[in-house]
């Protein structure tokens, strides 16, 4: 939440100069990757929540890393506006449904997967991938690098992608 800002109605009526002046005196409470504090509004921009983003036809997320390890294979999840998902763990295909709510996304379990044997690093990645997407998952967006991270409910698994 921000203080010393304009309401939406006031913002609509304000000139660009008035908007910029208010942004300089606005302070916002933030929670970024577990750190809570206040930041000047001039350093912030409006962002789109994941549930808004997946309304766009063809929204897809591609895995970059699992924890601190680079992804192997081509893992991705495509979201559809009706809440369906499909994609790949890098080895097996997946599909299912999701519900979004603010910074939480719930993958309806179980996700349907093909069952091919995944050798070595692909098998390890697939296990972490599916564990991270079990049930209610938190997500965060880092606008600096344009990446979305999905974090398992217990905090043990993180999937970062774009």
Tab-separated table of C-alpha atoms in Angstrom:
chain	number	residue	atom	x	y	z
A	1	UNK	CA	0.000	0.000	0.000
A	2	UNK	CA	1.073	3.550	-0.698
A	3	UNK	CA	0.592	6.755	1.260
A	4	UNK	CA	0.438	10.365	0.049
A	5	UNK	CA	-0.706	9.331	-3.418
A	6	UNK	CA	-3.705	10.033	-5.606
A	7	UNK	CA	-6.872	7.996	-5.770
A	8	UNK	CA	-7.601	6.555	-9.216
A	9	UNK	CA	-10.247	9.255	-9.831
A	10	UNK	CA	-7.756	11.989	-8.856
A	11	UNK	CA	-5.042	10.404	-11.018
A	12	UNK	CA	-7.369	10.360	-14.045
A	13	UNK	CA	-8.005	14.106	-13.697
A	14	UNK	CA	-4.378	15.068	-12.905
A	15	UNK	CA	-1.939	16.433	-15.475
A	16	UNK	CA	1.279	14.532	-16.133
A	17	UNK	CA	3.167	17.180	-14.152
A	18	UNK	CA	0.842	16.713	-11.160
A	19	UNK	CA	1.224	12.929	-11.362
A	20	UNK	CA	5.024	13.189	-11.342
A	21	UNK	CA	4.987	15.612	-8.383
A	22	UNK	CA	2.806	13.237	-6.340
A	23	UNK	CA	5.001	10.250	-7.248
A	24	UNK	CA	7.969	12.047	-5.660
A	25	UNK	CA	6.201	12.376	-2.303
A	26	UNK	CA	4.441	8.980	-2.296
A	27	UNK	CA	5.838	6.194	-0.078
A	28	UNK	CA	4.892	2.549	-0.508
A	29	UNK	CA	5.229	-0.440	1.792
A	30	UNK	CA	6.734	-3.350	-0.118
A	31	UNK	CA	7.475	-7.002	0.508
A	32	UNK	CA	10.159	-8.144	-1.921
A	33	UNK	CA	11.459	-11.699	-1.559
A	34	UNK	CA	10.832	-11.654	2.203
A	35	UNK	CA	12.233	-8.184	2.902
A	36	UNK	CA	9.599	-5.722	4.128
A	37	UNK	CA	10.146	-1.962	4.075
A	38	UNK	CA	9.211	1.404	2.577
A	39	UNK	CA	10.337	2.819	-0.756
A	40	UNK	CA	9.762	6.117	-2.516
A	41	UNK	CA	6.998	5.825	-5.106
A	42	UNK	CA	9.234	7.388	-7.762
A	43	UNK	CA	11.163	4.083	-7.920
A	44	UNK	CA	8.078	1.951	-8.518
A	45	UNK	CA	5.930	1.164	-11.515
A	46	UNK	CA	2.571	-0.522	-11.734
A	47	UNK	CA	2.822	-4.247	-12.381
A	48	UNK	CA	0.539	-6.916	-13.725
A	49	UNK	CA	-0.392	-9.837	-11.506
A	50	UNK	CA	-0.036	-13.319	-12.940
A	51	UNK	CA	-3.802	-13.793	-13.104
A	52	UNK	CA	-3.963	-10.728	-15.382
A	53	UNK	CA	-1.041	-11.961	-17.496
A	54	UNK	CA	-2.513	-15.408	-18.147
A	55	UNK	CA	-5.649	-13.807	-19.554
A	56	UNK	CA	-3.500	-13.025	-22.596
A	57	UNK	CA	-3.811	-15.817	-25.177
A	58	UNK	CA	-0.628	-17.832	-25.464
A	59	UNK	CA	1.038	-16.686	-22.214
A	60	UNK	CA	3.940	-19.091	-21.710
A	61	UNK	CA	6.591	-19.388	-18.998
A	62	UNK	CA	9.941	-21.037	-19.771
A	63	UNK	CA	12.132	-22.548	-17.062
A	64	UNK	CA	15.606	-21.015	-16.604
A	65	UNK	CA	16.681	-22.596	-13.325
A	66	UNK	CA	15.651	-24.973	-10.574
A	67	UNK	CA	17.013	-23.521	-7.352
A	68	UNK	CA	20.572	-22.545	-8.206
A	69	UNK	CA	20.972	-25.041	-11.097
A	70	UNK	CA	20.455	-24.124	-14.743
A	71	UNK	CA	17.585	-25.921	-16.442
A	72	UNK	CA	18.248	-28.829	-18.767
A	73	UNK	CA	15.982	-29.615	-21.672
A	74	UNK	CA	13.116	-27.330	-22.624
A	75	UNK	CA	10.668	-26.922	-19.760
A	76	UNK	CA	7.701	-24.621	-20.104
A	77	UNK	CA	4.135	-24.027	-19.001
A	78	UNK	CA	1.550	-22.428	-21.279
A	79	UNK	CA	-1.455	-20.836	-19.568
A	80	UNK	CA	-4.848	-20.358	-21.165
A	81	UNK	CA	-7.519	-17.851	-20.078
A	82	UNK	CA	-9.851	-20.676	-18.956
A	83	UNK	CA	-7.324	-21.845	-16.319
A	84	UNK	CA	-5.911	-24.778	-18.275
A	85	UNK	CA	-2.182	-25.360	-18.508
A	86	UNK	CA	-0.014	-27.560	-20.690
A	87	UNK	CA	3.699	-27.892	-21.219
A	88	UNK	CA	6.752	-29.949	-20.465
A	89	UNK	CA	9.010	-30.748	-17.523
A	90	UNK	CA	11.885	-31.024	-19.989
A	91	UNK	CA	11.213	-34.730	-20.343
A	92	UNK	CA	7.499	-35.445	-19.918
A	93	UNK	CA	4.431	-33.541	-21.044
A	94	UNK	CA	2.092	-32.066	-18.423
A	95	UNK	CA	-1.415	-30.658	-18.402
A	96	UNK	CA	-3.918	-29.599	-15.804
A	97	UNK	CA	-5.694	-26.576	-14.365
A	98	UNK	CA	-4.750	-23.652	-12.120
A	99	UNK	CA	-6.470	-21.079	-9.938
A	100	UNK	CA	-4.803	-17.704	-9.312
A	101	UNK	CA	-5.239	-15.332	-6.381
A	102	UNK	CA	-2.889	-12.369	-5.933
A	103	UNK	CA	0.610	-13.762	-5.387
A	104	UNK	CA	-0.632	-17.368	-5.074
A	105	UNK	CA	-1.354	-19.893	-7.758
A	106	UNK	CA	-2.846	-23.300	-7.060
A	107	UNK	CA	-2.034	-26.121	-9.427
A	108	UNK	CA	-4.977	-28.518	-9.223
A	109	UNK	CA	-3.484	-31.872	-8.375
A	110	UNK	CA	-2.617	-34.229	-9.694
A	111	UNK	CA	-1.199	-32.736	-12.867
A	112	UNK	CA	-1.499	-35.188	-15.737
A	113	UNK	CA	1.903	-36.264	-17.038
A	114	UNK	CA	3.260	-38.691	-19.539
A	115	UNK	CA	5.464	-41.316	-17.874
A	116	UNK	CA	8.642	-41.638	-19.922
A	117	UNK	CA	11.813	-42.480	-18.009
A	118	UNK	CA	13.925	-39.344	-17.621
A	119	UNK	CA	17.639	-40.092	-17.333
A	120	UNK	CA	20.119	-38.286	-15.057
A	121	UNK	CA	19.690	-34.524	-14.669
A	122	UNK	CA	16.364	-34.546	-16.550
A	123	UNK	CA	14.893	-36.930	-13.970
A	124	UNK	CA	16.184	-34.848	-11.060
A	125	UNK	CA	14.842	-31.671	-12.663
A	126	UNK	CA	11.454	-33.238	-13.358
A	127	UNK	CA	11.060	-34.340	-9.730
A	128	UNK	CA	11.915	-30.833	-8.462
A	129	UNK	CA	9.660	-29.263	-11.121
A	130	UNK	CA	6.625	-31.332	-10.142
A	131	UNK	CA	7.294	-30.946	-6.400
A	132	UNK	CA	7.524	-27.160	-6.737
A	133	UNK	CA	4.172	-27.042	-8.534
A	134	UNK	CA	2.314	-29.191	-5.986
A	135	UNK	CA	-0.784	-27.478	-4.661
A	136	UNK	CA	-0.630	-23.821	-3.609
A	137	UNK	CA	2.472	-22.051	-4.903
A	138	UNK	CA	3.700	-18.502	-4.331
A	139	UNK	CA	5.114	-16.549	-7.209
A	140	UNK	CA	7.096	-13.369	-7.529
A	141	UNK	CA	8.004	-11.196	-10.473
A	142	UNK	CA	11.408	-9.508	-10.750
A	143	UNK	CA	11.009	-6.640	-13.235
A	144	UNK	CA	14.755	-5.957	-13.336
A	145	UNK	CA	15.418	-9.256	-15.131
A	146	UNK	CA	11.803	-9.870	-16.287
A	147	UNK	CA	11.530	-13.235	-14.521
A	148	UNK	CA	8.776	-15.054	-12.632
A	149	UNK	CA	9.732	-17.430	-9.814
A	150	UNK	CA	7.379	-20.121	-8.547
A	151	UNK	CA	8.106	-21.198	-4.948
A	152	UNK	CA	6.662	-24.346	-3.362
A	153	UNK	CA	4.392	-23.811	-0.369
A	154	UNK	CA	7.053	-25.143	2.030
A	155	UNK	CA	9.790	-22.999	0.425
A	156	UNK	CA	11.922	-25.987	-0.481
A	157	UNK	CA	11.742	-25.665	-4.291
A	158	UNK	CA	12.039	-22.643	-6.561
A	159	UNK	CA	11.542	-22.545	-10.315
A	160	UNK	CA	12.678	-19.394	-12.110
A	161	UNK	CA	11.741	-18.585	-15.675
A	162	UNK	CA	10.578	-15.948	-18.073
